[in-house]
Amino acid sequence: MKALMKELLRLTEVRQLTEDVENGVSPVLITGVSPVHRAQVEAALHLKTRRPLVVLCPDEREARRQAGDLRVLTGEEPLVLPARELQWRPMEASRQWENRRLAALYRLGSSPVVVTTPEALVQRCIPPRVLERTVLTLAVGQRWDLGDLARRLAGAGYTRCDQVEGPGQFALRGGILDVFSPGMEQPVRCEFFDDEIDSLGIFDTATQRRVENRREALLLPAAEVLPAWQEGQAEQAALRLEAAVKRLARRQGTQALRELLTADAARLRQGMAPNGPDRCLAAVYPEKTTALDYLPENALVCVEESGRTAEALRGWLWQLKEDVSAGMEAGFLAGELADFAASEQELAARLEKRPTVQLDSLTTGRQLLAPKDLLQLTAKQLSSYGGSLELACTDLTHYLTAGYRVMVLCGGEVRARNLRQMLAERKIPYEMHIFAYGDHGFSTGSRHIANPQNPENPESAVWQGMALGFLNHIFNHDVLVPAPEEVREFCLDMKIGTLLDTPQSAALIQQLLPELAQYVQQEPGSRGISVNDLQFYSNKMFDEEKLAALNEALAKLN
């Protein structure tokens, strides 16, 4: 796919976009791109700028689809950061999404490609310094005081039990510690010899038997609200709740809420988060932190369909406001502790400080950020050929006669060879690239170096990206091949654009072959190929005698 990315970077609009990013012109709006084209442009920018890529999608469905496209295009596994449901009602609830989000937040600063949604980005969360402090790494040979280790786990939100059965639990029996981290598929068992970890292994919760040995294990915190993450923090959080209770005493109808917050303060002093822990989130972490605080400083942010993304954010914030109002009326949420997300204005202000690209299919004027540069990319997404190679070859002929270069990526070697046979039957020049590693596909070449008698000629390919990538893989260093020299003598092998831009040759074309000038006006892309190539690709569009007369007249200009 790197060959495709390199060709995309040759497009004028993509080159300008890259220059804007590198020169600090932000935000930039590029229009005319469908979902697959947005992923291609994002991958090309990631390859060129070598910056971490953060893609902001309107919803989770779009995020999952773009993550799949970026996985193929970049060769890297994207990190999908989900939002989670806030829990402020006094009831037990599943922590599955909270655990997934914690695992994603921990990897957010080091992931090369991140895909997320606006609500996941603005949602209030555990501060980075707290997450960093509450993560534990256990390794064979480490020394731990078991009492201190148990207190660290409890401070990280783990619940002590007799037997580990689910994430967020730990059990300590003599010199054996069982712990189930939210970031793991199965729990880990640590066996101590005195105060040293003698062995580590993954075990099955059903049989309690070890299934795999490990040298180390990473233990993420089991919750976002951690009142006892550091000594003295639980007391300070309880004092903040009690201060809120005193202020609520001046208002009528707040008795139930005051009693609930007083009980919450008592639980916090014991180092435990209450049921519905998010209603204490602002008391435990007074500074408002979002996923934006986890992003690398040099990250490139790409906002997809910025108008829809902005509308999705407004809708989510409106619903959050309604839920908070309902919680306050029901008497289990204090208004001064109910700031659970950054606003749209706060998000925009943070994004404007970073290199940001907005990618839209249409120019609507409803972007999340006011653009400082506007680029238009002419791209269209073709419908599926449904296995019809005949239709694919017809389209290839159309694009070649219009002056395009074409790259075809095949799903496998069998499909590639079937297409090769049909291209040869139609006398469409091509070069075929099927390697043991890397990209498979075709690239169209000049008729002088690729023809039905010699269709496979990667050494002299006009489109050399995939061939060079293969050679680089084999020899483990860059292989440089000089670009073909441009024809400088007046003849039918000279580029049509050069002939039309030169007054003497342009006059000859108007006199001897005016239909060529008319065709170029309709298909300006054909300026980049020669008259001979156009004649070959179009199955002899022009009269051969007229071409011979034009070629003879052009030769006299040399």
Coordinates of C-alpha atoms in Angstrom, one line a residue:
M1 CA 0.0 0.0 0.0
K2 CA 3.0 2.3 0.4
A3 CA 3.1 2.5 -3.4
L4 CA -0.4 3.8 -3.5
M5 CA 0.3 6.3 -0.7
K6 CA 3.3 7.7 -2.6
E7 CA 1.2 8.2 -5.7
L8 CA -1.4 10.0 -3.7
L9 CA 1.3 12.3 -2.4
R10 CA 2.0 13.3 -6.0
L11 CA -1.4 14.9 -6.4
T12 CA -1.3 18.7 -6.3
E13 CA -4.0 19.0 -3.7
V14 CA -2.4 16.4 -1.4
R15 CA 1.0 18.0 -1.8
Q16 CA -0.5 21.4 -0.8
L17 CA -2.3 19.8 2.1
T18 CA 1.0 18.3 3.3
E19 CA 2.7 21.7 3.0
D20 CA -0.1 23.4 5.0
V21 CA 0.3 20.8 7.8
E22 CA 4.1 21.2 7.9
N23 CA 3.9 25.0 7.7
G24 CA 1.4 25.4 10.5
V25 CA -1.6 26.4 8.3
S26 CA -4.5 25.0 10.3
P27 CA -7.3 24.1 10.2
V28 CA -7.5 23.1 6.5
L29 CA -10.7 21.9 4.8
I30 CA -10.5 19.5 1.9
T31 CA -13.7 18.6 0.1
G32 CA -14.8 16.1 -2.6
V33 CA -13.7 13.0 -0.7
S34 CA -15.8 10.0 0.1
P35 CA -15.1 7.7 3.1
V36 CA -12.5 5.5 1.3
H37 CA -10.8 8.6 -0.1
R38 CA -10.7 10.2 3.3
A39 CA -8.9 7.1 4.7
Q40 CA -6.4 7.2 1.8
V41 CA -5.6 10.9 2.3
E42 CA -5.2 10.4 6.0
A43 CA -2.9 7.4 5.5
A44 CA -0.8 9.4 3.0
L45 CA -0.5 12.3 5.4
H46 CA 0.5 9.9 8.2
L47 CA 3.2 8.4 5.9
K48 CA 4.5 11.7 4.8
T49 CA 4.5 13.8 8.0
R50 CA 5.4 10.8 10.3
R51 CA 3.0 12.3 12.9
P52 CA 0.7 10.3 15.1
L53 CA -2.7 10.3 13.4
V54 CA -6.0 11.0 15.2
V55 CA -9.2 10.5 13.2
L56 CA -12.4 12.0 14.5
C57 CA -15.6 10.3 13.1
P58 CA -19.2 11.3 13.5
D59 CA -20.2 8.0 15.2
E60 CA -18.8 4.7 16.4
R61 CA -20.0 2.8 13.3
E62 CA -18.1 5.1 11.0
A63 CA -15.1 4.9 13.4
R64 CA -15.0 1.1 13.1
R65 CA -15.2 1.2 9.3
Q66 CA -12.4 3.8 9.1
A67 CA -10.3 1.9 11.5
G68 CA -10.5 -1.1 9.2
D69 CA -9.6 0.9 6.1
L70 CA -6.6 2.6 7.9
R71 CA -5.4 -0.8 9.1
V72 CA -5.0 -1.9 5.5
L73 CA -3.7 1.4 4.2
T74 CA -1.1 2.1 7.0
G75 CA -0.1 -1.5 7.9
E76 CA -0.6 -0.5 11.6
E77 CA -3.3 -1.5 14.1
P78 CA -5.5 1.5 14.8
L79 CA -6.6 2.2 18.4
V80 CA -10.3 2.8 18.7
L81 CA -11.1 5.0 21.7
P82 CA -14.8 4.4 22.8
A83 CA -17.0 6.6 24.9
R84 CA -18.6 5.1 28.0
E85 CA -21.9 5.5 29.8
L86 CA -21.5 7.7 32.8
Q87 CA -22.7 6.1 36.1
W88 CA -24.1 8.5 38.6
R89 CA -27.3 6.7 39.7
P90 CA -26.9 4.8 43.0
M91 CA -27.0 1.3 41.5
E92 CA -24.6 -1.4 40.4
A93 CA -23.7 -1.4 36.7
S94 CA -21.4 -3.2 34.3
R95 CA -17.9 -1.8 33.8
Q96 CA -17.2 -3.4 30.5
W97 CA -17.1 -0.1 28.5
E98 CA -15.2 1.6 31.3
N99 CA -12.6 -1.1 31.2
R100 CA -12.2 -0.8 27.4
R101 CA -11.9 2.9 27.6
L102 CA -9.2 2.7 30.4
A103 CA -7.2 0.3 28.2
A104 CA -7.5 2.6 25.3
L105 CA -6.6 5.7 27.3
Y106 CA -3.4 4.0 28.5
R107 CA -2.3 3.3 24.9
L108 CA -3.5 6.6 23.5
G109 CA -0.2 8.5 23.9
S110 CA 1.9 5.9 22.1
S111 CA -0.5 4.7 19.4
P112 CA 0.5 5.8 15.8
V113 CA -3.1 5.7 14.6
V114 CA -6.2 6.6 16.8
V115 CA -9.8 6.5 15.6
T116 CA -12.5 8.0 17.9
T117 CA -15.8 10.0 18.1
P118 CA -16.4 13.5 19.5
E119 CA -18.2 12.3 22.6
A120 CA -15.3 10.0 23.4
L121 CA -12.8 12.8 23.0
V122 CA -14.7 15.4 25.2
Q123 CA -15.9 13.1 27.9
R124 CA -14.3 13.8 31.3
C125 CA -11.9 11.0 32.4
I126 CA -9.2 10.0 34.8
P127 CA -6.1 12.4 34.6
P128 CA -3.0 11.0 32.9
R129 CA -0.9 11.4 36.0
V130 CA -3.4 9.3 38.0
L131 CA -3.5 6.6 35.4
E132 CA 0.3 6.5 35.1
R133 CA 0.6 6.1 38.9
T134 CA -2.0 3.4 39.3
V135 CA -0.7 1.1 36.5
L136 CA 1.4 -1.7 37.9
T137 CA 3.9 -4.0 36.1
L138 CA 4.6 -7.3 37.8
A139 CA 7.7 -9.2 36.7
V140 CA 9.5 -12.3 37.7
G141 CA 12.3 -11.4 40.1
Q142 CA 10.6 -8.3 41.5
R143 CA 10.4 -7.8 45.2
W144 CA 7.1 -6.7 46.8
D145 CA 5.7 -6.4 50.3
L146 CA 2.4 -8.3 49.9
G147 CA 0.6 -5.8 52.2
D148 CA 1.8 -2.8 50.2
L149 CA 0.9 -4.6 46.9
A150 CA -2.6 -5.3 48.2
R151 CA -3.1 -1.7 49.2
R152 CA -1.8 -0.5 45.7
L153 CA -4.4 -2.8 44.0
A154 CA -7.2 -1.6 46.3
G155 CA -6.2 2.0 45.5
A156 CA -6.4 1.2 41.8
G157 CA -10.0 0.1 42.2
Y158 CA -9.6 -3.6 42.5
T159 CA -11.9 -5.6 44.9
R160 CA -10.4 -8.2 47.2
C161 CA -12.3 -11.5 47.1
D162 CA -11.7 -15.2 48.0
Q163 CA -11.5 -16.4 44.4
V164 CA -11.0 -14.3 41.2
E165 CA -13.9 -14.7 38.8
G166 CA -14.0 -11.4 36.8
P167 CA -12.0 -8.3 35.8
G168 CA -11.2 -5.9 38.7
Q169 CA -10.8 -8.6 41.3
F170 CA -7.8 -9.9 43.2
A171 CA -7.3 -12.7 45.8
L172 CA -4.3 -13.2 48.2
R173 CA -3.8 -16.6 49.7
G174 CA -0.5 -17.0 51.5
G175 CA 2.3 -16.4 49.0
I176 CA -0.1 -16.6 45.9
L177 CA -1.6 -13.5 44.4
D178 CA -4.4 -13.9 41.7
V179 CA -5.4 -10.7 39.9
F180 CA -7.6 -10.0 36.9
S181 CA -6.7 -6.8 35.1
P182 CA -9.3 -5.1 32.8
G183 CA -6.6 -5.0 30.1
M184 CA -6.2 -8.8 30.0
E185 CA -8.4 -11.7 28.6
Q186 CA -7.6 -13.9 31.6
P187 CA -6.3 -13.4 35.1
V188 CA -2.7 -13.7 36.2
R189 CA -1.3 -15.7 39.1
C190 CA 1.9 -14.6 40.9
E191 CA 3.7 -17.0 43.2
F192 CA 6.0 -15.5 45.7
F193 CA 9.1 -17.0 47.4
D194 CA 9.3 -14.8 50.5
D195 CA 8.9 -11.3 49.0
E196 CA 10.2 -12.1 45.5
I197 CA 8.0 -13.0 42.5
D198 CA 9.1 -16.6 41.7
S199 CA 6.7 -17.3 38.8
L200 CA 4.0 -15.6 36.7
G201 CA 1.3 -17.3 34.6
I202 CA -2.1 -16.9 33.1
F203 CA -4.8 -19.2 34.5
D204 CA -8.3 -20.3 33.7
T205 CA -11.0 -19.0 36.0
A206 CA -13.2 -22.1 35.6
T207 CA -10.5 -24.7 36.3
Q208 CA -8.1 -22.4 38.3
R209 CA -5.3 -24.1 36.4
R210 CA -2.4 -22.3 34.8
V211 CA -2.5 -22.3 31.0
E212 CA 0.5 -20.1 30.1
N213 CA 3.7 -18.8 31.7
R214 CA 4.6 -15.2 31.6
R215 CA 7.7 -13.1 32.5
E216 CA 5.7 -10.0 33.3
A217 CA 2.1 -8.7 33.5
L218 CA 0.6 -5.2 33.1
L219 CA -2.2 -4.3 35.5
L220 CA -4.4 -1.4 34.6
P221 CA -6.6 0.3 37.1
A222 CA -10.0 -1.3 37.5
A223 CA -12.1 2.0 37.5
E224 CA -11.8 5.6 36.5
V225 CA -12.9 7.1 39.9
L226 CA -10.1 6.2 42.3
P227 CA -10.5 8.1 45.6
A228 CA -7.5 6.4 47.2
W229 CA -5.1 6.6 44.3
Q230 CA -2.7 8.5 46.5
E231 CA -2.4 9.0 50.2
G232 CA -4.6 11.8 51.5
Q233 CA -6.6 12.1 48.2
A234 CA -9.7 10.3 49.6
E235 CA -9.9 12.8 52.5
Q236 CA -9.7 15.8 50.2
A237 CA -12.4 14.4 48.0
A238 CA -14.6 13.8 51.0
L239 CA -14.1 17.4 52.1
R240 CA -15.1 18.7 48.7
L241 CA -18.3 16.7 48.9
E242 CA -19.1 18.0 52.4
A243 CA -18.5 21.6 51.2
A244 CA -21.0 21.0 48.5
V245 CA -23.5 19.6 51.1
K246 CA -23.1 22.8 53.1
R247 CA -23.9 25.0 50.1
L248 CA -26.9 22.8 49.3
A249 CA -28.3 23.3 52.8
R250 CA -29.3 26.9 51.7
R251 CA -31.7 25.5 49.1
Q252 CA -35.0 23.9 49.8
G253 CA -35.8 20.3 48.7
T254 CA -32.2 19.1 48.8
Q255 CA -32.4 16.9 51.9
A256 CA -32.2 13.6 50.0
L257 CA -29.3 14.8 47.9
R258 CA -27.4 16.0 51.0
E259 CA -27.9 12.7 52.8
L260 CA -26.6 10.8 49.7
L261 CA -23.5 13.0 49.3
T262 CA -22.8 12.7 53.1
A263 CA -22.9 8.9 52.7
D264 CA -20.7 9.2 49.6
A265 CA -18.1 11.2 51.6
A266 CA -18.0 8.5 54.3
R267 CA -17.3 5.8 51.7
L268 CA -14.6 8.0 50.1
R269 CA -12.8 8.3 53.5
Q270 CA -12.7 4.5 53.5
G271 CA -11.0 4.6 50.1
M272 CA -14.1 3.2 48.3
A273 CA -16.1 4.7 45.4
P274 CA -19.8 4.8 45.9
N275 CA -22.4 3.1 43.7
G276 CA -22.8 5.6 40.8
P277 CA -19.2 6.7 41.2
D278 CA -19.2 9.3 38.4
R279 CA -21.3 11.7 40.6
C280 CA -18.1 12.0 42.6
L281 CA -15.8 12.4 39.6
A282 CA -15.3 16.1 40.0
A283 CA -14.7 15.8 43.7
V284 CA -12.0 13.1 43.3
Y285 CA -10.4 15.0 40.3
P286 CA -11.1 18.7 40.6
E287 CA -9.2 19.5 37.4
K288 CA -11.3 18.7 34.3
T289 CA -9.4 16.2 32.1
T290 CA -10.5 14.7 28.8
A291 CA -8.9 12.4 26.2
L292 CA -7.5 15.5 24.5
D293 CA -5.0 15.6 27.4
Y294 CA -3.6 12.2 26.4
L295 CA -2.9 13.0 22.7
P296 CA 0.8 13.5 21.7
E297 CA 1.8 17.1 21.2
N298 CA 2.7 16.5 17.5
A299 CA -0.5 14.6 16.6
L300 CA -2.3 15.3 13.4
V301 CA -6.0 15.5 13.8
C302 CA -8.3 14.6 10.9
V303 CA -12.0 15.5 11.3
E304 CA -14.2 13.5 9.0
E305 CA -17.5 15.1 7.7
S306 CA -16.9 18.0 10.1
G307 CA -20.5 19.2 9.8
R308 CA -21.9 15.9 10.8
T309 CA -19.3 15.5 13.5
A310 CA -20.2 18.9 15.0
E311 CA -23.9 18.0 14.9
A312 CA -23.2 14.7 16.6
L313 CA -21.3 16.5 19.3
R314 CA -24.1 19.0 19.9
G315 CA -26.6 16.2 20.0
W316 CA -24.6 14.3 22.6
L317 CA -24.0 17.4 24.7
W318 CA -27.7 18.3 24.6
Q319 CA -28.6 14.8 25.8
L320 CA -26.0 14.9 28.5
K321 CA -27.5 18.2 29.7
E322 CA -31.0 16.7 29.8
D323 CA -29.7 13.6 31.8
V324 CA -27.9 15.9 34.3
S325 CA -31.1 17.9 34.8
A326 CA -33.1 14.8 35.4
G327 CA -30.4 13.6 37.9
M328 CA -30.6 16.9 39.7
E329 CA -34.4 16.8 39.9
A330 CA -34.3 13.1 41.1
G331 CA -32.0 14.2 44.0
F332 CA -28.8 12.2 43.3
L333 CA -26.7 14.7 41.4
A334 CA -25.3 18.1 42.6
G335 CA -25.1 20.8 39.9
E336 CA -21.7 22.1 40.9
L337 CA -20.3 18.5 40.5
A338 CA -22.0 17.8 37.2
D339 CA -19.4 19.1 34.7
F340 CA -18.9 15.8 32.8
A341 CA -17.6 17.0 29.4
A342 CA -15.7 19.7 27.5
S343 CA -18.0 22.0 25.5
E344 CA -17.9 22.3 21.7
Q345 CA -16.1 25.7 22.1
E346 CA -13.5 24.0 24.3
L347 CA -12.9 21.2 21.8
A348 CA -12.6 23.7 19.0
A349 CA -10.1 25.8 20.9
R350 CA -7.9 22.7 21.7
L351 CA -8.0 21.5 18.1
E352 CA -7.0 24.9 16.7
K353 CA -3.7 24.6 18.6
R354 CA -2.9 21.4 16.7
P355 CA -2.5 20.6 12.9
T356 CA -6.1 19.8 12.0
V357 CA -7.5 18.7 8.6
Q358 CA -11.3 18.6 8.0
L359 CA -12.3 16.1 5.2
D360 CA -15.8 16.6 3.8
S361 CA -17.6 15.1 0.8
L362 CA -19.3 18.5 0.1
T363 CA -18.7 22.1 1.0
T364 CA -21.5 22.9 3.4
G365 CA -20.3 25.8 5.5
R366 CA -21.1 23.9 8.7
Q367 CA -17.6 22.8 9.7
L368 CA -16.5 22.3 13.3
L369 CA -13.7 24.7 12.7
A370 CA -13.4 27.8 10.4
P371 CA -10.8 26.7 7.8
K372 CA -7.8 28.8 6.9
D373 CA -7.3 27.0 3.6
L374 CA -9.7 25.3 1.3
L375 CA -8.8 22.6 -1.1
Q376 CA -10.9 20.7 -3.6
L377 CA -10.0 17.1 -4.5
T378 CA -11.8 15.6 -7.5
A379 CA -12.4 12.0 -6.5
K380 CA -15.2 9.5 -6.9
Q381 CA -15.9 6.1 -5.5
L382 CA -16.7 3.6 -8.2
S383 CA -19.4 1.0 -7.7
S384 CA -18.5 -2.6 -7.4
Y385 CA -17.8 -4.5 -10.6
G386 CA -19.5 -7.6 -9.2
G387 CA -16.8 -9.9 -10.6
S388 CA -17.2 -8.5 -14.1
L389 CA -13.7 -8.1 -15.6
E390 CA -15.3 -7.0 -18.9
L391 CA -16.7 -3.9 -17.2
A392 CA -13.5 -3.3 -15.4
C393 CA -11.5 -3.4 -18.7
T394 CA -14.0 -1.0 -20.3
D395 CA -13.4 1.5 -17.4
L396 CA -9.7 1.1 -17.7
T397 CA -9.8 2.0 -21.4
H398 CA -11.9 5.0 -20.7
Y399 CA -9.5 6.4 -18.0
L400 CA -6.4 5.7 -20.2
T401 CA -7.8 7.6 -23.1
A402 CA -8.6 10.5 -20.8
G403 CA -4.9 10.7 -19.8
Y404 CA -5.0 8.9 -16.4
R405 CA -2.6 6.5 -14.9
V406 CA -4.3 3.5 -13.4
M407 CA -3.3 1.2 -10.5
V408 CA -5.4 -1.9 -9.9
L409 CA -5.1 -3.7 -6.6
C410 CA -6.3 -7.3 -6.8
G411 CA -7.6 -9.5 -4.0
G412 CA -5.4 -12.4 -4.9
E413 CA -3.0 -13.9 -7.4
V414 CA -5.8 -15.8 -9.3
R415 CA -7.8 -12.6 -9.8
A416 CA -4.7 -10.8 -11.0
R417 CA -3.8 -13.4 -13.6
N418 CA -7.4 -13.5 -14.9
L419 CA -7.3 -9.8 -15.3
R420 CA -3.9 -10.0 -17.0
Q421 CA -5.4 -12.4 -19.6
M422 CA -8.3 -10.1 -20.4
L423 CA -6.0 -7.0 -20.6
A424 CA -3.8 -8.9 -23.1
E425 CA -6.8 -9.9 -25.2
R426 CA -7.8 -6.3 -25.4
K427 CA -4.3 -5.2 -26.1
I428 CA -4.2 -2.8 -23.1
P429 CA -0.6 -2.3 -22.0
Y430 CA 0.2 -3.0 -18.4
E431 CA 2.8 -4.2 -16.1
M432 CA 2.1 -6.9 -13.6
H433 CA 3.5 -7.1 -10.0
I434 CA 3.0 -10.3 -8.1
F435 CA 5.6 -10.7 -5.3
A436 CA 6.1 -13.1 -2.4
Y437 CA 5.6 -10.2 0.0
G438 CA 3.8 -6.9 -0.2
D439 CA 1.6 -5.4 -2.9
H440 CA 0.0 -7.3 -5.8
G441 CA -1.6 -5.6 -8.8
F442 CA -1.1 -3.9 -12.1
S443 CA 0.2 -0.5 -13.3
T444 CA -0.3 0.9 -16.8
G445 CA 2.8 1.8 -18.8
S446 CA 3.8 3.4 -22.0
R447 CA 3.0 1.3 -25.1
H448 CA 6.8 1.5 -25.9
I449 CA 7.8 -0.6 -22.9
A450 CA 4.7 -2.7 -22.2
N451 CA 2.7 -4.5 -24.9
P452 CA 0.8 -7.8 -25.4
Q453 CA 4.1 -9.5 -26.5
N454 CA 6.0 -8.2 -23.4
P455 CA 3.4 -7.4 -20.8
E456 CA 5.4 -8.2 -17.6
N457 CA 8.2 -5.6 -17.5
P458 CA 8.7 -4.3 -14.0
E459 CA 12.3 -3.1 -14.6
S460 CA 11.1 -0.4 -17.0
A461 CA 7.7 0.3 -15.4
V462 CA 6.4 3.9 -15.6
W463 CA 4.8 3.2 -12.2
Q464 CA 7.7 1.8 -10.2
G465 CA 6.5 2.1 -6.7
M466 CA 5.5 -1.5 -6.0
A467 CA 8.5 -3.0 -7.8
L468 CA 10.9 -0.7 -5.8
G469 CA 9.1 -1.7 -2.6
F470 CA 9.8 -5.3 -3.3
L471 CA 13.5 -4.7 -4.2
N472 CA 13.9 -2.7 -1.0
H473 CA 12.4 -5.6 1.0
I474 CA 14.9 -8.1 -0.7
F475 CA 18.0 -5.9 -0.4
N476 CA 17.1 -4.1 2.8
H477 CA 18.1 -0.7 1.4
D478 CA 16.7 1.9 -1.0
V479 CA 16.9 1.0 -4.7
L480 CA 16.9 4.1 -6.9
V481 CA 15.8 3.9 -10.5
P482 CA 16.2 7.0 -12.7
A483 CA 12.9 8.4 -14.1
P484 CA 12.4 8.1 -17.9
E485 CA 13.6 11.2 -19.8
E486 CA 11.0 13.4 -21.4
V487 CA 11.0 13.5 -25.2
R488 CA 12.3 16.9 -26.3
E489 CA 12.2 16.6 -30.1
F490 CA 9.0 17.6 -31.8
C491 CA 7.2 14.4 -32.8
L492 CA 4.1 12.4 -31.9
D493 CA 5.9 10.9 -28.8
M494 CA 6.0 14.4 -27.2
K495 CA 3.4 15.2 -24.5
I496 CA 0.3 16.7 -26.0
G497 CA 0.4 19.5 -23.4
T498 CA 3.9 20.5 -24.5
L499 CA 2.8 20.5 -28.2
L500 CA -0.2 22.7 -27.4
D501 CA 1.8 25.1 -25.3
T502 CA 4.3 25.7 -28.0
P503 CA 2.9 28.2 -30.6
Q504 CA 4.5 26.6 -33.7
S505 CA 3.4 23.1 -32.9
A506 CA 0.0 24.3 -31.7
A507 CA -0.6 26.0 -35.0
L508 CA 0.2 22.8 -36.9
I509 CA -2.2 20.8 -34.7
Q510 CA -5.0 23.3 -35.4
Q511 CA -4.2 23.1 -39.2
L512 CA -3.6 19.3 -39.6
L513 CA -5.5 17.6 -36.7
P514 CA -8.0 20.1 -35.1
E515 CA -10.0 17.1 -33.6
L516 CA -7.0 16.5 -31.3
A517 CA -7.3 20.1 -29.9
Q518 CA -11.0 19.6 -29.5
Y519 CA -10.6 16.3 -27.6
V520 CA -8.0 17.8 -25.2
Q521 CA -10.5 20.6 -24.4
Q522 CA -13.0 17.9 -23.4
E523 CA -10.4 15.7 -21.6
P524 CA -7.7 18.0 -20.2
G525 CA -6.1 15.0 -18.5
S526 CA -4.9 13.8 -21.8
R527 CA -2.3 16.6 -21.9
G528 CA 0.0 14.4 -19.9
I529 CA 0.4 11.7 -22.5
S530 CA 1.7 11.6 -26.1
V531 CA -0.3 11.6 -29.3
N532 CA 0.9 8.1 -30.1
D533 CA -0.2 6.9 -26.6
L534 CA -3.6 8.5 -27.0
Q535 CA -4.0 6.9 -30.4
F536 CA -3.0 3.5 -29.1
Y537 CA -5.2 3.6 -26.0
S538 CA -8.2 4.8 -27.9
N539 CA -8.0 2.1 -30.6
K540 CA -7.0 4.6 -33.3
M541 CA -9.2 7.6 -32.6
F542 CA -7.5 9.7 -35.3
D543 CA -6.9 9.1 -39.0
E544 CA -3.5 7.5 -39.6
E545 CA -2.7 9.6 -42.7
K546 CA -3.4 12.8 -40.7
L547 CA -1.1 11.6 -38.0
A548 CA 1.7 10.9 -40.4
A549 CA 1.3 14.4 -42.0
L550 CA 1.4 16.0 -38.5
N551 CA 4.4 14.0 -37.5
E552 CA 6.3 15.0 -40.7
A553 CA 5.4 18.7 -40.1
L554 CA 6.5 18.5 -36.5
A555 CA 9.9 17.0 -37.5
K556 CA 10.6 20.2 -39.5
L557 CA 10.5 22.3 -36.3
N558 CA 13.5 20.5 -34.9

